[in-house]
PDB file of C-alpha atoms in Angstrom:
ATOM      1  CA  GLU A   4      11.669  28.381  11.140  1.00 84.00           C
ATOM      2  CA  ASP A   5       8.977  27.262   8.866  1.00 88.00           C
ATOM      3  CA  LYS A   6       6.524  25.147  10.419  1.00 92.00           C
ATOM      4  CA  VAL A   7       3.380  22.755   9.265  1.00 96.00           C
ATOM      5  CA  VAL A   8       1.851  20.806  11.894  1.00 97.00           C
ATOM      6  CA  GLN A   9      -0.926  18.047  11.617  1.00 97.00           C
ATOM      7  CA  SER A  10      -3.461  16.676  13.671  1.00 97.00           C
ATOM      8  CA  PRO A  11      -4.499  13.915  14.522  1.00 97.00           C
ATOM      9  CA  LEU A  12      -1.165  11.870  13.948  1.00 96.00           C
ATOM     10  CA  SER A  13      -3.836   9.150  13.264  1.00 96.00           C
ATOM     11  CA  LEU A  14      -7.491   8.416  13.049  1.00 97.00           C
ATOM     12  CA  VAL A  15      -9.533   5.150  12.561  1.00 98.00           C
ATOM     13  CA  VAL A  16     -12.793   4.943  12.146  1.00 98.00           C
ATOM     14  CA  HIS A  17     -15.769   3.395  10.180  1.00 97.00           C
ATOM     15  CA  GLU A  18     -17.134   3.489   7.013  1.00 98.00           C
ATOM     16  CA  GLY A  19     -20.219   6.318   7.088  1.00 97.00           C
ATOM     17  CA  ASP A  20     -18.437   8.270   9.518  1.00 98.00           C
ATOM     18  CA  THR A  21     -17.605  11.805   8.628  1.00 98.00           C
ATOM     19  CA  VAL A  22     -13.738  12.913   9.920  1.00 98.00           C
ATOM     20  CA  THR A  23     -12.020  16.658  10.104  1.00 98.00           C
ATOM     21  CA  LEU A  24      -8.247  16.545   9.763  1.00 98.00           C
ATOM     22  CA  ASN A  25      -6.586  19.554  10.849  1.00 98.00           C
ATOM     23  CA  CYS A  26      -3.499  21.412  10.071  1.00 98.00           C
ATOM     24  CA  SER A  27      -1.903  24.817  11.571  1.00 98.00           C
ATOM     25  CA  TYR A  28       1.073  26.681  10.083  1.00 96.00           C
ATOM     26  CA  GLU A  29       3.699  29.040  11.258  1.00 95.00           C
ATOM     27  CA  VAL A  30       5.490  30.215   7.777  1.00 90.00           C
ATOM     28  CA  THR A  31       7.359  33.199   6.713  1.00 85.00           C
ATOM     29  CA  ASN A  32       5.902  34.826   3.078  1.00 84.00           C
ATOM     30  CA  PHE A  33       2.855  32.295   3.033  1.00 89.00           C
ATOM     31  CA  ARG A  34       1.607  32.229  -0.383  1.00 88.00           C
ATOM     32  CA  SER A  35      -1.038  29.221  -0.766  1.00 92.00           C
ATOM     33  CA  LEU A  36      -2.122  25.945   1.139  1.00 95.00           C
ATOM     34  CA  LEU A  37      -2.363  22.594  -0.221  1.00 95.00           C
ATOM     35  CA  TRP A  38      -3.765  19.118   1.116  1.00 97.00           C
ATOM     36  CA  TYR A  39      -2.422  15.919  -0.912  1.00 97.00           C
ATOM     37  CA  LYS A  40      -3.691  12.193  -0.287  1.00 97.00           C
ATOM     38  CA  GLN A  41      -0.899   9.479  -0.555  1.00 95.00           C
ATOM     39  CA  GLU A  42      -1.450   5.831  -0.456  1.00 93.00           C
ATOM     40  CA  LYS A  43       1.219   3.577  -1.926  1.00 83.00           C
ATOM     41  CA  LYS A  44       3.390   5.987  -3.849  1.00 85.00           C
ATOM     42  CA  ALA A  45       3.246   9.407  -4.966  1.00 91.00           C
ATOM     43  CA  PRO A  46       1.192  12.396  -2.944  1.00 93.00           C
ATOM     44  CA  THR A  47      -1.864  13.229  -5.437  1.00 94.00           C
ATOM     45  CA  PHE A  48      -3.030  16.834  -5.386  1.00 95.00           C
ATOM     46  CA  LEU A  49      -6.703  17.385  -3.770  1.00 97.00           C
ATOM     47  CA  PHE A  50      -7.083  21.079  -2.981  1.00 96.00           C
ATOM     48  CA  MET A  51      -5.070  24.387  -2.964  1.00 94.00           C
ATOM     49  CA  LEU A  52      -6.444  26.883  -1.163  1.00 94.00           C
ATOM     50  CA  THR A  53      -5.149  30.825  -1.402  1.00 91.00           C
ATOM     51  CA  SER A  54      -8.166  33.045   0.234  1.00 88.00           C
ATOM     52  CA  SER A  55      -9.437  32.536   3.651  1.00 91.00           C
ATOM     53  CA  GLY A  56     -13.285  31.364   4.313  1.00 90.00           C
ATOM     54  CA  ILE A  57     -14.089  30.376   0.916  1.00 91.00           C
ATOM     55  CA  GLU A  58     -14.732  26.350   0.947  1.00 94.00           C
ATOM     56  CA  LYS A  59     -13.223  24.063  -1.940  1.00 95.00           C
ATOM     57  CA  LYS A  60     -15.035  20.656  -2.320  1.00 97.00           C
ATOM     58  CA  SER A  61     -14.649  17.706  -4.521  1.00 96.00           C
ATOM     59  CA  GLY A  62     -17.668  14.884  -4.084  1.00 97.00           C
ATOM     60  CA  ARG A  63     -17.268  14.131  -0.337  1.00 98.00           C
ATOM     61  CA  LEU A  64     -14.151  15.810   0.354  1.00 98.00           C
ATOM     62  CA  SER A  65     -13.915  19.649   1.165  1.00 98.00           C
ATOM     63  CA  SER A  66     -11.543  22.182   2.632  1.00 98.00           C
ATOM     64  CA  ILE A  67     -11.366  25.769   3.900  1.00 97.00           C
ATOM     65  CA  LEU A  68      -8.347  27.735   5.261  1.00 96.00           C
ATOM     66  CA  ASP A  69      -8.436  30.413   7.771  1.00 95.00           C
ATOM     67  CA  LYS A  70      -5.367  32.895   7.331  1.00 91.00           C
ATOM     68  CA  LYS A  71      -6.294  35.317  10.155  1.00 94.00           C
ATOM     69  CA  GLU A  72      -5.946  31.793  12.724  1.00 93.00           C
ATOM     70  CA  LEU A  73      -3.499  30.522  10.466  1.00 95.00           C
ATOM     71  CA  PHE A  74      -4.967  27.246  10.077  1.00 96.00           C
ATOM     72  CA  SER A  75      -7.117  24.529   7.421  1.00 97.00           C
ATOM     73  CA  ILE A  76      -9.328  22.071   7.734  1.00 98.00           C
ATOM     74  CA  LEU A  77      -9.905  19.095   5.279  1.00 98.00           C
ATOM     75  CA  ASN A  78     -13.683  16.920   5.915  1.00 98.00           C
ATOM     76  CA  ILE A  79     -14.470  13.839   4.309  1.00 98.00           C
ATOM     77  CA  THR A  80     -17.965  13.079   4.747  1.00 98.00           C
ATOM     78  CA  ALA A  81     -19.680   9.298   4.191  1.00 98.00           C
ATOM     79  CA  THR A  82     -16.010   7.901   4.472  1.00 98.00           C
ATOM     80  CA  GLN A  83     -15.128   4.758   2.774  1.00 97.00           C
ATOM     81  CA  THR A  84     -12.675   2.468   2.590  1.00 97.00           C
ATOM     82  CA  GLY A  85     -10.849   4.092  -0.631  1.00 96.00           C
ATOM     83  CA  ASP A  86     -10.372   6.793   1.877  1.00 98.00           C
ATOM     84  CA  SER A  87      -7.691   5.421   4.016  1.00 97.00           C
ATOM     85  CA  ALA A  88      -4.426   6.798   3.072  1.00 97.00           C
ATOM     86  CA  ILE A  89      -2.042   9.611   4.531  1.00 96.00           C
ATOM     87  CA  TYR A  90      -3.300  13.079   4.136  1.00 97.00           C
ATOM     88  CA  LEU A  91      -0.780  15.592   3.962  1.00 97.00           C
ATOM     89  CA  CYS A  92      -1.291  19.645   4.456  1.00 97.00           C
ATOM     90  CA  ALA A  93       1.854  21.174   2.659  1.00 95.00           C
ATOM     91  CA  ALA A  94       2.664  25.247   2.996  1.00 94.00           C
ATOM     92  CA  SER A  95       3.574  27.119  -0.021  1.00 90.00           C
ATOM     93  CA  VAL A  96       6.267  30.008   0.470  1.00 83.00           C
ATOM     94  CA  GLY A  97       8.289  32.344  -0.741  1.00 71.00           C
ATOM     95  CA  GLY A  98       9.213  31.864  -4.734  1.00 59.00           C
ATOM     96  CA  GLY A  99       8.851  35.171  -6.146  1.00 58.00           C
ATOM     97  CA  THR A 100       6.052  35.885  -8.221  1.00 51.00           C
ATOM     98  CA  SER A 101       4.719  31.855  -9.693  1.00 54.00           C
ATOM     99  CA  TYR A 102       6.508  29.434  -7.729  1.00 64.00           C
ATOM    100  CA  GLY A 103       6.376  28.025  -4.152  1.00 75.00           C
ATOM    101  CA  LYS A 104       8.529  25.747  -2.277  1.00 85.00           C
ATOM    102  CA  LEU A 105       6.376  23.333   0.022  1.00 90.00           C
ATOM    103  CA  THR A 106       6.986  22.902   3.851  1.00 92.00           C
ATOM    104  CA  PHE A 107       4.934  19.812   4.770  1.00 94.00           C
ATOM    105  CA  GLY A 108       3.271  18.563   8.340  1.00 95.00           C
ATOM    106  CA  GLN A 109       3.848  15.115   8.911  1.00 95.00           C
ATOM    107  CA  GLY A 110       0.672  13.505   7.846  1.00 96.00           C
ATOM    108  CA  THR A 111      -2.576  12.190   9.063  1.00 97.00           C
ATOM    109  CA  ILE A 112      -3.063   8.293   8.951  1.00 96.00           C
ATOM    110  CA  LEU A 113      -6.689   7.843   8.099  1.00 97.00           C
ATOM    111  CA  THR A 114      -7.818   4.009   8.512  1.00 97.00           C
ATOM    112  CA  VAL A 115     -11.382   3.324   7.126  1.00 98.00           C
ATOM    113  CA  HIS A 116     -12.944   0.109   8.482  1.00 97.00           C
ATOM    114  CA  PRO A 117     -15.949  -1.284   6.458  1.00 95.00           C
TER     115      PRO A 117
ATOM    116  CA  ASN B   9       2.204  12.473 -21.547  1.00 61.00           C
ATOM    117  CA  ALA B  10       3.549  10.537 -18.784  1.00 72.00           C
ATOM    118  CA  GLY B  11       4.038  12.836 -16.550  1.00 90.00           C
ATOM    119  CA  VAL B  12       6.734  13.166 -13.635  1.00 95.00           C
ATOM    120  CA  THR B  13       8.950   9.919 -14.071  1.00 95.00           C
ATOM    121  CA  GLN B  14      11.360   8.694 -11.878  1.00 97.00           C
ATOM    122  CA  THR B  15      14.164   6.107 -12.503  1.00 96.00           C
ATOM    123  CA  PRO B  16      14.953   3.634 -10.428  1.00 96.00           C
ATOM    124  CA  LYS B  17      11.864   2.583  -8.156  1.00 96.00           C
ATOM    125  CA  PHE B  18      14.273   0.324  -5.870  1.00 96.00           C
ATOM    126  CA  ARG B  19      18.010   0.842  -4.933  1.00 96.00           C
ATOM    127  CA  ILE B  20      20.401  -0.719  -2.287  1.00 96.00           C
ATOM    128  CA  LEU B  21      23.574   0.948  -1.767  1.00 96.00           C
ATOM    129  CA  LYS B  22      26.357   0.540   0.384  1.00 96.00           C
ATOM    130  CA  ILE B  23      28.173   2.756   2.854  1.00 96.00           C
ATOM    131  CA  GLY B  24      30.119   5.335   0.878  1.00 96.00           C
ATOM    132  CA  GLN B  25      29.013   3.992  -2.555  1.00 96.00           C
ATOM    133  CA  SER B  26      27.597   7.102  -5.033  1.00 95.00           C
ATOM    134  CA  MET B  27      24.380   7.051  -7.429  1.00 95.00           C
ATOM    135  CA  THR B  28      22.439   9.380  -9.385  1.00 97.00           C
ATOM    136  CA  LEU B  29      18.418   9.283  -8.825  1.00 98.00           C
ATOM    137  CA  GLN B  30      16.881  10.336 -11.844  1.00 98.00           C
ATOM    138  CA  CYS B  31      13.967  12.670 -12.633  1.00 97.00           C
ATOM    139  CA  THR B  32      12.017  13.524 -15.936  1.00 97.00           C
ATOM    140  CA  GLN B  33       8.781  15.136 -16.704  1.00 96.00           C
ATOM    141  CA  ASP B  34       7.609  16.151 -19.997  1.00 93.00           C
ATOM    142  CA  MET B  35       5.281  18.712 -19.255  1.00 93.00           C
ATOM    143  CA  ASN B  36       7.540  21.978 -20.014  1.00 93.00           C
ATOM    144  CA  HIS B  37       7.357  22.607 -16.239  1.00 93.00           C
ATOM    145  CA  ASN B  38       9.965  25.363 -15.560  1.00 91.00           C
ATOM    146  CA  TYR B  39      10.011  24.361 -11.391  1.00 93.00           C
ATOM    147  CA  MET B  40      11.128  21.555 -10.204  1.00 95.00           C
ATOM    148  CA  TYR B  41      11.877  19.752  -6.602  1.00 96.00           C
ATOM    149  CA  TRP B  42      13.340  16.922  -5.109  1.00 97.00           C
ATOM    150  CA  TYR B  43      11.706  15.619  -1.788  1.00 97.00           C
ATOM    151  CA  ARG B  44      12.744  12.779   0.989  1.00 97.00           C
ATOM    152  CA  GLN B  45      10.146  10.910   3.141  1.00 95.00           C
ATOM    153  CA  ASP B  46      11.302   9.181   6.311  1.00 93.00           C
ATOM    154  CA  PRO B  47       8.927   6.858   7.846  1.00 85.00           C
ATOM    155  CA  GLY B  48       6.342   8.421   9.526  1.00 81.00           C
ATOM    156  CA  MET B  49       6.950  11.906   8.755  1.00 84.00           C
ATOM    157  CA  GLY B  50       6.036  14.402   5.834  1.00 88.00           C
ATOM    158  CA  LEU B  51       8.434  15.142   2.879  1.00 94.00           C
ATOM    159  CA  LYS B  52      11.094  17.436   3.201  1.00 95.00           C
ATOM    160  CA  LEU B  53      12.666  19.562   0.397  1.00 94.00           C
ATOM    161  CA  ILE B  54      16.483  18.765  -0.789  1.00 96.00           C
ATOM    162  CA  TYR B  55      16.973  20.738  -3.572  1.00 96.00           C
ATOM    163  CA  TYR B  56      14.686  23.164  -6.291  1.00 94.00           C
ATOM    164  CA  SER B  57      15.215  24.633  -9.896  1.00 94.00           C
ATOM    165  CA  VAL B  58      13.424  27.291 -11.017  1.00 91.00           C
ATOM    166  CA  GLY B  59      14.646  26.433 -14.613  1.00 91.00           C
ATOM    167  CA  ALA B  60      17.612  24.965 -16.861  1.00 92.00           C
ATOM    168  CA  GLY B  61      20.999  26.242 -15.054  1.00 93.00           C
ATOM    169  CA  ILE B  62      19.455  27.350 -11.769  1.00 93.00           C
ATOM    170  CA  THR B  63      19.212  25.437  -8.644  1.00 94.00           C
ATOM    171  CA  ASP B  64      18.699  26.049  -4.967  1.00 92.00           C
ATOM    172  CA  LYS B  65      19.212  24.323  -1.667  1.00 93.00           C
ATOM    173  CA  GLY B  66      16.109  23.570   0.293  1.00 91.00           C
ATOM    174  CA  GLU B  67      15.905  22.565   3.744  1.00 90.00           C
ATOM    175  CA  VAL B  68      17.970  19.381   4.087  1.00 95.00           C
ATOM    176  CA  PRO B  69      20.512  19.473   1.178  1.00 96.00           C
ATOM    177  CA  ASN B  70      23.459  17.874   2.848  1.00 96.00           C
ATOM    178  CA  GLY B  71      25.133  15.266   1.279  1.00 95.00           C
ATOM    179  CA  TYR B  72      23.188  15.732  -1.939  1.00 97.00           C
ATOM    180  CA  ASN B  73      23.884  17.577  -5.251  1.00 97.00           C
ATOM    181  CA  VAL B  74      21.699  18.276  -8.402  1.00 97.00           C
ATOM    182  CA  SER B  75      22.168  19.897 -11.832  1.00 95.00           C
ATOM    183  CA  ARG B  76      19.507  21.314 -14.203  1.00 96.00           C
ATOM    184  CA  SER B  77      21.234  21.139 -17.880  1.00 95.00           C
ATOM    185  CA  THR B  78      17.759  20.858 -19.463  1.00 95.00           C
ATOM    186  CA  THR B  79      14.341  21.753 -18.839  1.00 95.00           C
ATOM    187  CA  GLU B  80      13.206  18.152 -18.689  1.00 96.00           C
ATOM    188  CA  ASP B  81      15.799  16.446 -16.457  1.00 97.00           C
ATOM    189  CA  PHE B  82      16.519  17.357 -13.185  1.00 98.00           C
ATOM    190  CA  PRO B  83      18.931  14.308 -11.305  1.00 98.00           C
ATOM    191  CA  LEU B  84      19.828  13.904  -7.930  1.00 98.00           C
ATOM    192  CA  ARG B  85      22.949  12.686  -6.917  1.00 97.00           C
ATOM    193  CA  LEU B  86      24.397  11.275  -3.482  1.00 95.00           C
ATOM    194  CA  GLU B  87      28.388  11.206  -3.661  1.00 89.00           C
ATOM    195  CA  LEU B  88      29.029   9.227  -0.420  1.00 93.00           C
ATOM    196  CA  ALA B  89      26.119   7.191   0.681  1.00 94.00           C
ATOM    197  CA  ALA B  90      25.087   6.887   4.348  1.00 95.00           C
ATOM    198  CA  PRO B  91      22.819   5.149   6.387  1.00 95.00           C
ATOM    199  CA  SER B  92      20.857   8.354   7.214  1.00 95.00           C
ATOM    200  CA  GLN B  93      20.122   9.192   3.710  1.00 96.00           C
ATOM    201  CA  THR B  94      17.797   5.330   3.423  1.00 96.00           C
ATOM    202  CA  SER B  95      14.499   7.323   2.872  1.00 96.00           C
ATOM    203  CA  VAL B  96      12.155   7.617  -0.067  1.00 96.00           C
ATOM    204  CA  TYR B  97      12.918  10.268  -2.758  1.00 98.00           C
ATOM    205  CA  PHE B  98      10.076  11.939  -4.576  1.00 97.00           C
ATOM    206  CA  CYS B  99      10.636  14.422  -7.549  1.00 97.00           C
ATOM    207  CA  ALA B 100       7.929  17.079  -8.286  1.00 96.00           C
ATOM    208  CA  SER B 101       7.161  19.634 -10.835  1.00 95.00           C
ATOM    209  CA  ASN B 102       4.548  22.737 -11.689  1.00 92.00           C
ATOM    210  CA  PRO B 103       3.831  25.316 -13.839  1.00 88.00           C
ATOM    211  CA  PRO B 104       3.457  28.629 -12.301  1.00 83.00           C
ATOM    212  CA  ASN B 105       1.013  29.430  -9.358  1.00 82.00           C
ATOM    213  CA  GLN B 106      -0.123  25.432  -9.951  1.00 87.00           C
ATOM    214  CA  PRO B 107       0.304  22.732  -7.412  1.00 90.00           C
ATOM    215  CA  GLN B 108       3.045  20.220  -7.691  1.00 91.00           C
ATOM    216  CA  HIS B 109       2.560  16.862  -9.167  1.00 91.00           C
ATOM    217  CA  PHE B 110       5.144  14.189  -7.997  1.00 95.00           C
ATOM    218  CA  GLY B 111       6.421  11.023  -9.276  1.00 96.00           C
ATOM    219  CA  ASP B 112       6.026   7.685  -7.989  1.00 95.00           C
ATOM    220  CA  GLY B 113       9.371   7.811  -6.140  1.00 96.00           C
ATOM    221  CA  THR B 114      12.428   6.034  -5.146  1.00 97.00           C
ATOM    222  CA  ARG B 115      13.146   3.886  -2.368  1.00 96.00           C
ATOM    223  CA  LEU B 116      16.453   4.150  -1.006  1.00 96.00           C
ATOM    224  CA  SER B 117      18.198   1.882   1.372  1.00 96.00           C
ATOM    225  CA  ILE B 118      21.631   2.280   2.320  1.00 96.00           C
ATOM    226  CA  LEU B 119      23.306  -0.561   4.439  1.00 93.00           C
TER     227      LEU B 119
END
């Protein structure tokens, strides 16, 4: 059975702190690893990682994938209250040549206090 | 370009009732998906479709049905609502080799 596990499940920090969110996966026919941010409604896309060791960055957020050890991390530096959200990790699996079904982790609830 | 649109946003059903959750996208994506998200959990795949006329089961398909008669629409049907189907339902779509983009969800309560 495909499995994605995130840690920690929840995290409370103060503005300005740096956080690291973890995601490990055990799936068959792995294609890519995705990170989403979910506030009140729909998950919004952050990163898609397909190659090991290549860091992707967007502002204060960055992520990297290790396909040998089967994990990914999401870093957020200089956190702000607007970073408070649920961060979801998902493994894209199977799907022929161009699509992939997502298996999600349970999410990390990040709370940033002023 | 509205993206992925889901209706209704909220609904309360009685046990045994049926309903259809609507999902439409205007991006001409072939690939569409239905997920459910229970409190404190990640999303679980119910059904997916790789194109008009083609659907397949995901991880938790029991109690649901889907159809895909057009590229734009991918409705999800609950035939006999049960309390265990109380959840938030998300529809998503994507073009080839790109990430899935989600609608705003339908919050469904079954009492």
